[in-house]
Amino acid sequence: MVEISEAEIKYAILEWLQYKQNAGELYFDRLNSGAVTVARGYAKYKIQLCREGTADLLVLKSVLLWDGVHATRIPSVRVIFLEIKNKRRKQRPEQEVFQELIEAQGAEYWVVRSVEEVIEIIG
């Protein structure tokens, strides 16, 4: 059986999230950690990205109330962080710390291994 790479899983998830964002159902952004150096002319600038351990994706989805007849959007949002892994990989210690910080603030944090898992979580 051929193992699907983490990059392939990420690509499928990004495609699905982009489709949902284009339909106005959610907002998402890819989060990158570490630092990069950018050169402009003769100057070089170091830009600090997200801290180490930050999840791969942030998804914001408005909350719907259902009264049995009508679905109503309320001024509230689900804050969902997604960490993408293939079947073999596990969270690094700094990712576990990030998860603890996020969950302590009431946001959701999920380790996902397929686009199907993301669809089930986000809907």
Steps between C-alpha positions, in 0.01 A plus 500: 500500500636842402527745787363846435751773584429782741536744211230317300267500801563872552431575133165315511399681820599839358296433184190411705542800732544734202177365348315563830654847536399589143145392589505740799476219756824564689831684506834320516866585494817298487738570788876475459744496789864599521667799336596611151743756367373737232731710285388837366770673306809500718307452825412165656216459746432207728128434529378291792214271403278309745667344802632143480227243555222710348240289319501481120161661446257739667133471410225741608141388457190687613271319740153403383204466734233253394147527645366204305378721217752778444878520514619839621855634503590662829791738566725221619763289335669165540876539514656182367870418470599204283832318523551276197688173539530185296430162664854460638581845633420625851493844657829653606524623863461866394182406310360338813573820695325705229198268522481549878516880461229502233262269684546702821356798308194301391602446138499165324818315406498190283771274363366390162624235263256535207266742328214273610586569865496875432159474331365311801640757747402815313197379307 
